[in-house]
């Protein structure tokens, strides 16, 4: 049994368990290491999840890149350009700021369906 599967057994949220399974499956099918890395981060304990502010995402995200946060996106900071962000959770202020700047706030599942190859995806946090 792999390390990710052992950590996944401890999870009680059925949606999170299914998401980890889908990420591992997409990683194997599309040879996209980014999904395996994301699954490993989501399988870890909740206290290790990333909490990233929108200002940091705006600062470090390049043009045509998609940010993925294996945790929660928080609303501190300003957004100067339209960005696409996928995350496990969003605060209300973060979602509002992203959408008012012309960007998109997606769930990780939505991003996985849109971009199964994992091209131009940057993990933040």
PDB file of C-alpha atoms in Angstrom:
ATOM      1  CA  UNK A   1       0.000   0.000   0.000  1.00  0.00           C
ATOM      2  CA  UNK A   2       1.387   3.406  -0.969  1.00  0.00           C
ATOM      3  CA  UNK A   3       2.123   6.210   1.471  1.00  0.00           C
ATOM      4  CA  UNK A   4      -0.722   8.293   0.061  1.00  0.00           C
ATOM      5  CA  UNK A   5      -3.232   5.465   0.463  1.00  0.00           C
ATOM      6  CA  UNK A   6      -2.175   4.953   4.099  1.00  0.00           C
ATOM      7  CA  UNK A   7      -2.711   8.634   4.856  1.00  0.00           C
ATOM      8  CA  UNK A   8      -5.976   8.616   2.916  1.00  0.00           C
ATOM      9  CA  UNK A   9      -7.424   5.859   5.143  1.00  0.00           C
ATOM     10  CA  UNK A  10      -7.455   8.321   8.053  1.00  0.00           C
ATOM     11  CA  UNK A  11      -9.731  10.756   6.225  1.00  0.00           C
ATOM     12  CA  UNK A  12     -13.397  10.748   7.228  1.00  0.00           C
ATOM     13  CA  UNK A  13     -14.720  13.194   4.614  1.00  0.00           C
ATOM     14  CA  UNK A  14     -15.998  11.015   1.750  1.00  0.00           C
ATOM     15  CA  UNK A  15     -15.715  13.890  -0.759  1.00  0.00           C
ATOM     16  CA  UNK A  16     -12.049  14.369   0.084  1.00  0.00           C
ATOM     17  CA  UNK A  17     -11.346  10.630  -0.181  1.00  0.00           C
ATOM     18  CA  UNK A  18     -13.012  10.553  -3.613  1.00  0.00           C
ATOM     19  CA  UNK A  19     -11.072  13.643  -4.731  1.00  0.00           C
ATOM     20  CA  UNK A  20      -7.759  12.036  -3.713  1.00  0.00           C
ATOM     21  CA  UNK A  21      -8.737   8.894  -5.663  1.00  0.00           C
ATOM     22  CA  UNK A  22      -9.636  10.967  -8.728  1.00  0.00           C
ATOM     23  CA  UNK A  23      -6.371  12.909  -8.537  1.00  0.00           C
ATOM     24  CA  UNK A  24      -4.307   9.711  -8.345  1.00  0.00           C
ATOM     25  CA  UNK A  25      -6.247   8.210 -11.248  1.00  0.00           C
ATOM     26  CA  UNK A  26      -5.774  11.338 -13.393  1.00  0.00           C
ATOM     27  CA  UNK A  27      -2.083  11.389 -12.539  1.00  0.00           C
ATOM     28  CA  UNK A  28      -1.627   7.812 -13.730  1.00  0.00           C
ATOM     29  CA  UNK A  29      -3.748   8.192 -16.878  1.00  0.00           C
ATOM     30  CA  UNK A  30      -2.249  11.490 -18.046  1.00  0.00           C
ATOM     31  CA  UNK A  31       1.271  11.093 -16.663  1.00  0.00           C
ATOM     32  CA  UNK A  32       0.761  14.372 -14.791  1.00  0.00           C
ATOM     33  CA  UNK A  33       2.862  14.473 -11.629  1.00  0.00           C
ATOM     34  CA  UNK A  34       1.122  17.636 -10.446  1.00  0.00           C
ATOM     35  CA  UNK A  35      -2.052  15.690  -9.573  1.00  0.00           C
ATOM     36  CA  UNK A  36      -0.111  13.096  -7.554  1.00  0.00           C
ATOM     37  CA  UNK A  37       1.648  15.869  -5.625  1.00  0.00           C
ATOM     38  CA  UNK A  38      -1.698  17.532  -4.945  1.00  0.00           C
ATOM     39  CA  UNK A  39      -3.246  14.230  -3.790  1.00  0.00           C
ATOM     40  CA  UNK A  40      -0.345  13.690  -1.405  1.00  0.00           C
ATOM     41  CA  UNK A  41      -0.786  17.168   0.095  1.00  0.00           C
ATOM     42  CA  UNK A  42      -4.545  16.654   0.531  1.00  0.00           C
ATOM     43  CA  UNK A  43      -4.001  13.258   2.181  1.00  0.00           C
ATOM     44  CA  UNK A  44      -1.935  14.866   4.940  1.00  0.00           C
ATOM     45  CA  UNK A  45      -3.564  16.063   8.186  1.00  0.00           C
ATOM     46  CA  UNK A  46      -5.801  19.137   8.024  1.00  0.00           C
ATOM     47  CA  UNK A  47      -3.440  21.145  10.230  1.00  0.00           C
ATOM     48  CA  UNK A  48      -0.838  20.890   7.439  1.00  0.00           C
ATOM     49  CA  UNK A  49      -3.144  22.311   4.753  1.00  0.00           C
ATOM     50  CA  UNK A  50      -2.037  25.543   3.111  1.00  0.00           C
ATOM     51  CA  UNK A  51      -3.757  28.836   3.819  1.00  0.00           C
ATOM     52  CA  UNK A  52      -2.839  31.251   1.048  1.00  0.00           C
ATOM     53  CA  UNK A  53      -3.894  34.877   0.679  1.00  0.00           C
ATOM     54  CA  UNK A  54      -5.089  36.202  -2.680  1.00  0.00           C
ATOM     55  CA  UNK A  55      -2.337  38.839  -2.599  1.00  0.00           C
ATOM     56  CA  UNK A  56       0.342  36.132  -2.602  1.00  0.00           C
ATOM     57  CA  UNK A  57      -1.360  34.293  -5.461  1.00  0.00           C
ATOM     58  CA  UNK A  58      -1.536  37.522  -7.473  1.00  0.00           C
ATOM     59  CA  UNK A  59       2.141  38.262  -6.784  1.00  0.00           C
ATOM     60  CA  UNK A  60       3.579  34.879  -7.789  1.00  0.00           C
ATOM     61  CA  UNK A  61       1.226  33.657 -10.514  1.00  0.00           C
ATOM     62  CA  UNK A  62       2.486  34.174 -14.064  1.00  0.00           C
ATOM     63  CA  UNK A  63       0.343  34.879 -17.086  1.00  0.00           C
ATOM     64  CA  UNK A  64      -1.617  31.834 -18.368  1.00  0.00           C
ATOM     65  CA  UNK A  65      -0.966  29.877 -15.158  1.00  0.00           C
ATOM     66  CA  UNK A  66      -3.597  28.388 -12.892  1.00  0.00           C
ATOM     67  CA  UNK A  67      -3.078  28.385  -9.127  1.00  0.00           C
ATOM     68  CA  UNK A  68      -4.090  25.330  -7.106  1.00  0.00           C
ATOM     69  CA  UNK A  69      -4.248  25.595  -3.320  1.00  0.00           C
ATOM     70  CA  UNK A  70      -4.394  22.317  -1.358  1.00  0.00           C
ATOM     71  CA  UNK A  71      -6.231  24.056   1.452  1.00  0.00           C
ATOM     72  CA  UNK A  72      -8.012  27.373   1.854  1.00  0.00           C
ATOM     73  CA  UNK A  73      -7.706  30.654  -0.042  1.00  0.00           C
ATOM     74  CA  UNK A  74      -8.036  33.694   2.225  1.00  0.00           C
ATOM     75  CA  UNK A  75      -9.029  37.227   1.235  1.00  0.00           C
ATOM     76  CA  UNK A  76      -6.095  39.316   2.462  1.00  0.00           C
ATOM     77  CA  UNK A  77      -4.322  41.384  -0.168  1.00  0.00           C
ATOM     78  CA  UNK A  78      -5.269  42.884  -3.499  1.00  0.00           C
ATOM     79  CA  UNK A  79      -5.696  41.354  -6.938  1.00  0.00           C
ATOM     80  CA  UNK A  80      -4.433  43.378  -9.897  1.00  0.00           C
ATOM     81  CA  UNK A  81      -5.164  40.975 -12.763  1.00  0.00           C
ATOM     82  CA  UNK A  82      -7.716  38.302 -13.639  1.00  0.00           C
ATOM     83  CA  UNK A  83      -6.520  34.978 -12.219  1.00  0.00           C
ATOM     84  CA  UNK A  84      -7.834  31.423 -12.138  1.00  0.00           C
ATOM     85  CA  UNK A  85      -7.611  29.709  -8.758  1.00  0.00           C
ATOM     86  CA  UNK A  86      -8.686  26.201  -7.767  1.00  0.00           C
ATOM     87  CA  UNK A  87      -8.785  25.221  -4.105  1.00  0.00           C
ATOM     88  CA  UNK A  88     -10.329  22.875  -1.578  1.00  0.00           C
ATOM     89  CA  UNK A  89     -12.016  25.886   0.104  1.00  0.00           C
ATOM     90  CA  UNK A  90     -12.404  29.651  -0.358  1.00  0.00           C
ATOM     91  CA  UNK A  91     -13.293  32.334   2.150  1.00  0.00           C
ATOM     92  CA  UNK A  92     -16.185  34.535   1.020  1.00  0.00           C
ATOM     93  CA  UNK A  93     -13.948  37.604   0.699  1.00  0.00           C
ATOM     94  CA  UNK A  94     -11.386  35.681  -1.386  1.00  0.00           C
ATOM     95  CA  UNK A  95     -14.047  34.403  -3.777  1.00  0.00           C
ATOM     96  CA  UNK A  96     -15.528  37.906  -4.070  1.00  0.00           C
ATOM     97  CA  UNK A  97     -12.118  39.517  -4.792  1.00  0.00           C
ATOM     98  CA  UNK A  98     -11.162  36.908  -7.407  1.00  0.00           C
ATOM     99  CA  UNK A  99     -14.466  37.205  -9.258  1.00  0.00           C
ATOM    100  CA  UNK A 100     -14.595  41.024  -9.068  1.00  0.00           C
ATOM    101  CA  UNK A 101     -11.129  41.177 -10.701  1.00  0.00           C
ATOM    102  CA  UNK A 102     -12.459  39.109 -13.624  1.00  0.00           C
ATOM    103  CA  UNK A 103     -10.921  35.831 -12.472  1.00  0.00           C
ATOM    104  CA  UNK A 104     -12.388  32.426 -11.687  1.00  0.00           C
ATOM    105  CA  UNK A 105     -12.608  30.541  -8.401  1.00  0.00           C
ATOM    106  CA  UNK A 106     -12.912  26.807  -9.104  1.00  0.00           C
ATOM    107  CA  UNK A 107     -13.059  23.646  -7.087  1.00  0.00           C
ATOM    108  CA  UNK A 108     -10.195  21.210  -7.633  1.00  0.00           C
ATOM    109  CA  UNK A 109     -12.661  18.795  -9.284  1.00  0.00           C
ATOM    110  CA  UNK A 110     -13.683  21.430 -11.832  1.00  0.00           C
ATOM    111  CA  UNK A 111     -10.052  22.105 -12.687  1.00  0.00           C
ATOM    112  CA  UNK A 112      -9.352  18.387 -13.000  1.00  0.00           C
ATOM    113  CA  UNK A 113     -12.212  18.081 -15.514  1.00  0.00           C
ATOM    114  CA  UNK A 114     -11.083  21.164 -17.485  1.00  0.00           C
ATOM    115  CA  UNK A 115      -7.360  20.398 -17.493  1.00  0.00           C
ATOM    116  CA  UNK A 116      -6.685  16.667 -16.960  1.00  0.00           C
ATOM    117  CA  UNK A 117      -3.151  16.980 -18.338  1.00  0.00           C
ATOM    118  CA  UNK A 118      -2.192  19.463 -15.607  1.00  0.00           C
ATOM    119  CA  UNK A 119      -0.584  21.954 -18.004  1.00  0.00           C
ATOM    120  CA  UNK A 120       0.223  25.427 -16.592  1.00  0.00           C
ATOM    121  CA  UNK A 121      -0.854  24.459 -13.077  1.00  0.00           C
ATOM    122  CA  UNK A 122       1.118  25.854 -10.136  1.00  0.00           C
ATOM    123  CA  UNK A 123       0.597  24.534  -6.608  1.00  0.00           C
ATOM    124  CA  UNK A 124       0.615  27.399  -4.113  1.00  0.00           C
ATOM    125  CA  UNK A 125       1.250  26.815  -0.452  1.00  0.00           C
TER     126      UNK A 125
END
